[in-house]
C-alpha cells in the first residue's frame, strides 16, 4: 500500500499479533468506543480473527505503521463490502496510546479511503461513531466524511445510552449509474 509521509498501511497477518497488540485489545480505554470492548482476548483469539478476516472477500484489515520506525500503532478495517452497491464500512483503532493526538487517525483514514476508492472502486465508505467519540468524528470530518444519519440512544456507554452517528464519504471521481 502507498506510503504517506508519516504512516503506511500494510495488510495485517498473524505475524503482527504480539503481546503489545493483545494489550491494546484488552485495554478498556483503547476499546471504549468499539464493540470489541465487550470481550476479553488472548493471542489465539486474535490470530483466529486475523486469519478469518484475511479469508473474507468482503473485508480488508490493515495495520497502521509509522514510516520512520516501522512501529505498529493500530489497525484500520474496510469491511462489509457490498459489491452490488459499491459501499463498505470503516473502523479504526489507534492502539498505542503514546501515539494519540498526533493526527495519525486522520492520516490512516485518508489512506484507507484512497485504497477503497482507487483499488476497490467503491462509491461510498461509511463509519459508525458514538456521539461522544469526538476524536474519531473530528478525524473523519477532516478527511471529508459528512454526517448522514443519527440513531438516538442506540448504544450503551458507561451504563448509559448514547446516540450514534453515521458518517459517509462519496467517491466523487465515480459516476453514479443508477
mmCIF file of C-alpha atoms in Angstrom:
data_model
loop_
_atom_site.group_PDB
_atom_site.id
_atom_site.type_symbol
_atom_site.label_atom_id
_atom_site.label_comp_id
_atom_site.label_asym_id
_atom_site.label_seq_id
_atom_site.Cartn_x
_atom_site.Cartn_y
_atom_site.Cartn_z
ATOM 1 C CA UNK A 1 0.000 0.000 0.000
ATOM 2 C CA UNK A 2 1.071 3.565 -0.727
ATOM 3 C CA UNK A 3 3.286 5.170 1.921
ATOM 4 C CA UNK A 4 2.440 8.652 3.167
ATOM 5 C CA UNK A 5 4.890 10.963 4.885
ATOM 6 C CA UNK A 6 4.389 9.663 8.393
ATOM 7 C CA UNK A 7 2.399 6.442 8.047
ATOM 8 C CA UNK A 8 1.738 3.480 5.843
ATOM 9 C CA UNK A 9 -0.866 0.742 5.907
ATOM 10 C CA UNK A 10 0.057 -2.907 5.449
ATOM 11 C CA UNK A 11 -2.174 -5.982 5.291
ATOM 12 C CA UNK A 12 -2.336 -7.395 8.785
ATOM 13 C CA UNK A 13 -1.268 -11.012 9.108
ATOM 14 C CA UNK A 14 -0.902 -13.354 12.050
ATOM 15 C CA UNK A 15 2.795 -12.380 12.162
ATOM 16 C CA UNK A 16 1.801 -8.991 13.578
ATOM 17 C CA UNK A 17 -0.078 -10.461 16.533
ATOM 18 C CA UNK A 18 2.090 -9.550 19.510
ATOM 19 C CA UNK A 19 1.801 -9.040 23.249
ATOM 20 C CA UNK A 20 1.534 -5.312 22.526
ATOM 21 C CA UNK A 21 -1.430 -5.886 20.185
ATOM 22 C CA UNK A 22 -3.010 -8.142 22.816
ATOM 23 C CA UNK A 23 -2.654 -5.344 25.410
ATOM 24 C CA UNK A 24 -4.499 -2.940 23.080
ATOM 25 C CA UNK A 25 -7.320 -5.406 22.621
ATOM 26 C CA UNK A 26 -7.744 -5.799 26.384
ATOM 27 C CA UNK A 27 -7.360 -2.110 27.261
ATOM 28 C CA UNK A 28 -10.766 -0.586 28.143
ATOM 29 C CA UNK A 29 -9.566 2.917 27.249
ATOM 30 C CA UNK A 30 -8.373 1.874 23.777
ATOM 31 C CA UNK A 31 -11.583 -0.029 23.051
ATOM 32 C CA UNK A 32 -14.065 2.260 24.831
ATOM 33 C CA UNK A 33 -15.814 3.302 21.592
ATOM 34 C CA UNK A 34 -15.755 -0.133 19.901
ATOM 35 C CA UNK A 35 -17.929 -3.194 20.062
ATOM 36 C CA UNK A 36 -14.754 -5.204 20.774
ATOM 37 C CA UNK A 37 -14.804 -3.860 24.319
ATOM 38 C CA UNK A 38 -17.311 -6.494 25.408
ATOM 39 C CA UNK A 39 -14.845 -9.414 25.158
ATOM 40 C CA UNK A 40 -11.516 -10.443 26.648
ATOM 41 C CA UNK A 41 -8.939 -11.668 24.163
ATOM 42 C CA UNK A 42 -5.929 -13.965 24.086
ATOM 43 C CA UNK A 43 -3.285 -14.397 21.390
ATOM 44 C CA UNK A 44 -5.117 -17.352 19.828
ATOM 45 C CA UNK A 45 -8.353 -15.313 19.579
ATOM 46 C CA UNK A 46 -6.529 -12.532 17.739
ATOM 47 C CA UNK A 47 -4.729 -14.924 15.386
ATOM 48 C CA UNK A 48 -8.017 -16.624 14.535
ATOM 49 C CA UNK A 49 -9.701 -13.253 13.933
ATOM 50 C CA UNK A 50 -6.917 -12.112 11.590
ATOM 51 C CA UNK A 51 -6.851 -15.476 9.805
ATOM 52 C CA UNK A 52 -10.630 -15.415 9.248
ATOM 53 C CA UNK A 53 -10.782 -11.798 8.133
ATOM 54 C CA UNK A 54 -7.982 -12.398 5.643
ATOM 55 C CA UNK A 55 -10.042 -15.241 4.118
ATOM 56 C CA UNK A 56 -13.022 -12.939 3.658
ATOM 57 C CA UNK A 57 -13.530 -11.344 0.230
ATOM 58 C CA UNK A 58 -15.655 -8.672 1.964
ATOM 59 C CA UNK A 59 -13.092 -7.356 4.459
ATOM 60 C CA UNK A 60 -9.633 -5.799 4.425
ATOM 61 C CA UNK A 61 -7.685 -5.383 7.665
ATOM 62 C CA UNK A 62 -4.599 -3.195 7.677
ATOM 63 C CA UNK A 63 -2.032 -2.464 10.325
ATOM 64 C CA UNK A 64 -1.105 1.194 10.751
ATOM 65 C CA UNK A 65 2.668 1.680 10.835
ATOM 66 C CA UNK A 66 4.933 4.667 11.426
ATOM 67 C CA UNK A 67 7.043 5.051 8.282
ATOM 68 C CA UNK A 68 10.227 6.126 10.049
ATOM 69 C CA UNK A 69 10.353 3.275 12.584
ATOM 70 C CA UNK A 70 8.030 0.572 11.234
ATOM 71 C CA UNK A 71 6.201 0.636 14.585
ATOM 72 C CA UNK A 72 2.707 -0.914 14.522
ATOM 73 C CA UNK A 73 0.400 1.591 16.258
ATOM 74 C CA UNK A 74 -3.102 0.471 15.320
ATOM 75 C CA UNK A 75 -5.431 -1.123 12.807
ATOM 76 C CA UNK A 76 -7.946 0.036 10.255
ATOM 77 C CA UNK A 77 -10.563 -2.072 8.525
ATOM 78 C CA UNK A 78 -12.570 -1.667 5.345
ATOM 79 C CA UNK A 79 -15.344 -4.173 5.862
ATOM 80 C CA UNK A 80 -18.756 -5.480 4.963
ATOM 81 C CA UNK A 81 -18.060 -4.608 1.333
ATOM 82 C CA UNK A 82 -21.207 -4.613 -0.747
ATOM 83 C CA UNK A 83 -20.188 -5.463 -4.323
ATOM 84 C CA UNK A 84 -23.548 -4.612 -5.864
ATOM 85 C CA UNK A 85 -23.938 -1.150 -4.371
ATOM 86 C CA UNK A 86 -20.195 -0.445 -4.041
ATOM 87 C CA UNK A 87 -20.001 0.625 -0.391
ATOM 88 C CA UNK A 88 -18.226 -0.505 2.758
ATOM 89 C CA UNK A 89 -17.799 0.352 6.421
ATOM 90 C CA UNK A 90 -14.641 1.709 8.017
ATOM 91 C CA UNK A 91 -13.377 1.050 11.538
ATOM 92 C CA UNK A 92 -10.155 2.173 13.219
ATOM 93 C CA UNK A 93 -8.235 1.889 16.468
ATOM 94 C CA UNK A 94 -5.020 3.616 17.358
ATOM 95 C CA UNK A 95 -3.935 1.102 19.967
ATOM 96 C CA UNK A 96 -0.689 2.717 21.061
ATOM 97 C CA UNK A 97 -1.847 5.457 23.442
ATOM 98 C CA UNK A 98 1.565 7.166 23.200
ATOM 99 C CA UNK A 99 0.607 8.000 19.608
ATOM 100 C CA UNK A 100 -2.804 9.523 20.359
ATOM 101 C CA UNK A 101 -3.363 13.170 19.466
ATOM 102 C CA UNK A 102 -0.801 13.236 16.645
ATOM 103 C CA UNK A 103 -3.210 13.157 13.708
ATOM 104 C CA UNK A 104 -2.474 9.525 12.882
ATOM 105 C CA UNK A 105 -6.149 8.555 12.795
ATOM 106 C CA UNK A 106 -6.859 11.229 10.181
ATOM 107 C CA UNK A 107 -3.906 10.157 8.071
ATOM 108 C CA UNK A 108 -4.848 6.460 8.352
ATOM 109 C CA UNK A 109 -8.452 7.148 7.390
ATOM 110 C CA UNK A 110 -7.279 9.095 4.347
ATOM 111 C CA UNK A 111 -5.040 6.201 3.268
ATOM 112 C CA UNK A 112 -7.843 3.656 3.735
ATOM 113 C CA UNK A 113 -10.375 5.772 1.840
ATOM 114 C CA UNK A 114 -7.899 6.280 -1.001
ATOM 115 C CA UNK A 115 -7.474 2.489 -1.145
ATOM 116 C CA UNK A 116 -11.247 1.912 -1.053
ATOM 117 C CA UNK A 117 -11.824 4.340 -3.908
ATOM 118 C CA UNK A 118 -8.803 3.655 -6.131
ATOM 119 C CA UNK A 119 -8.219 -0.088 -5.653
ATOM 120 C CA UNK A 120 -11.601 -1.430 -4.579
ATOM 121 C CA UNK A 121 -13.537 1.002 -6.821
ATOM 122 C CA UNK A 122 -16.086 1.750 -4.107
ATOM 123 C CA UNK A 123 -18.619 4.545 -4.456
ATOM 124 C CA UNK A 124 -19.077 5.212 -0.736
ATOM 125 C CA UNK A 125 -17.435 4.479 2.624
ATOM 126 C CA UNK A 126 -19.395 4.835 5.857
ATOM 127 C CA UNK A 127 -18.375 4.899 9.509
ATOM 128 C CA UNK A 128 -20.480 4.475 12.625
ATOM 129 C CA UNK A 129 -19.364 6.525 15.615
ATOM 130 C CA UNK A 130 -20.560 7.025 19.178
ATOM 131 C CA UNK A 131 -21.650 10.655 19.596
ATOM 132 C CA UNK A 132 -19.159 11.128 22.456
ATOM 133 C CA UNK A 133 -16.190 9.921 20.373
ATOM 134 C CA UNK A 134 -15.198 13.444 19.388
ATOM 135 C CA UNK A 135 -11.686 12.418 18.265
ATOM 136 C CA UNK A 136 -12.974 9.996 15.639
ATOM 137 C CA UNK A 137 -15.690 12.375 14.478
ATOM 138 C CA UNK A 138 -13.101 15.130 14.037
ATOM 139 C CA UNK A 139 -10.692 12.813 12.170
ATOM 140 C CA UNK A 140 -13.422 11.560 9.824
ATOM 141 C CA UNK A 141 -14.660 15.076 9.058
ATOM 142 C CA UNK A 142 -11.100 16.258 8.322
ATOM 143 C CA UNK A 143 -10.917 13.596 5.603
ATOM 144 C CA UNK A 144 -14.255 14.716 4.144
ATOM 145 C CA UNK A 145 -16.817 12.452 5.813
ATOM 146 C CA UNK A 146 -20.193 14.080 6.406
ATOM 147 C CA UNK A 147 -22.914 13.154 8.864
ATOM 148 C CA UNK A 148 -25.743 11.322 7.126
ATOM 149 C CA UNK A 149 -27.659 9.767 9.997
ATOM 150 C CA UNK A 150 -28.191 9.516 13.710
ATOM 151 C CA UNK A 151 -29.513 6.680 15.846
ATOM 152 C CA UNK A 152 -30.982 8.006 19.086
ATOM 153 C CA UNK A 153 -29.821 6.258 22.288
ATOM 154 C CA UNK A 154 -28.577 3.440 20.096
ATOM 155 C CA UNK A 155 -25.706 2.018 22.178
ATOM 156 C CA UNK A 156 -24.724 1.549 25.803
ATOM 157 C CA UNK A 157 -21.741 3.561 27.017
ATOM 158 C CA UNK A 158 -20.738 3.660 30.695
ATOM 159 C CA UNK A 159 -24.155 2.269 31.731
ATOM 160 C CA UNK A 160 -25.992 4.992 29.827
ATOM 161 C CA UNK A 161 -27.473 5.046 26.341
ATOM 162 C CA UNK A 162 -25.821 7.290 23.735
ATOM 163 C CA UNK A 163 -26.598 8.309 20.180
ATOM 164 C CA UNK A 164 -24.504 7.036 17.311
ATOM 165 C CA UNK A 165 -23.739 8.899 14.120
ATOM 166 C CA UNK A 166 -23.248 7.510 10.659
ATOM 167 C CA UNK A 167 -20.823 9.459 8.535
ATOM 168 C CA UNK A 168 -20.081 8.881 4.861
ATOM 169 C CA UNK A 169 -17.711 9.941 2.141
ATOM 170 C CA UNK A 170 -18.568 9.662 -1.537
ATOM 171 C CA UNK A 171 -16.105 8.856 -4.293
ATOM 172 C CA UNK A 172 -16.627 11.979 -6.384
ATOM 173 C CA UNK A 173 -14.498 10.525 -9.189
ATOM 174 C CA UNK A 174 -17.033 7.741 -9.728
ATOM 175 C CA UNK A 175 -20.089 8.403 -11.830
ATOM 176 C CA UNK A 176 -23.369 7.161 -10.415
ATOM 177 C CA UNK A 177 -25.054 4.930 -12.945
ATOM 178 C CA UNK A 178 -28.465 4.311 -11.454
#
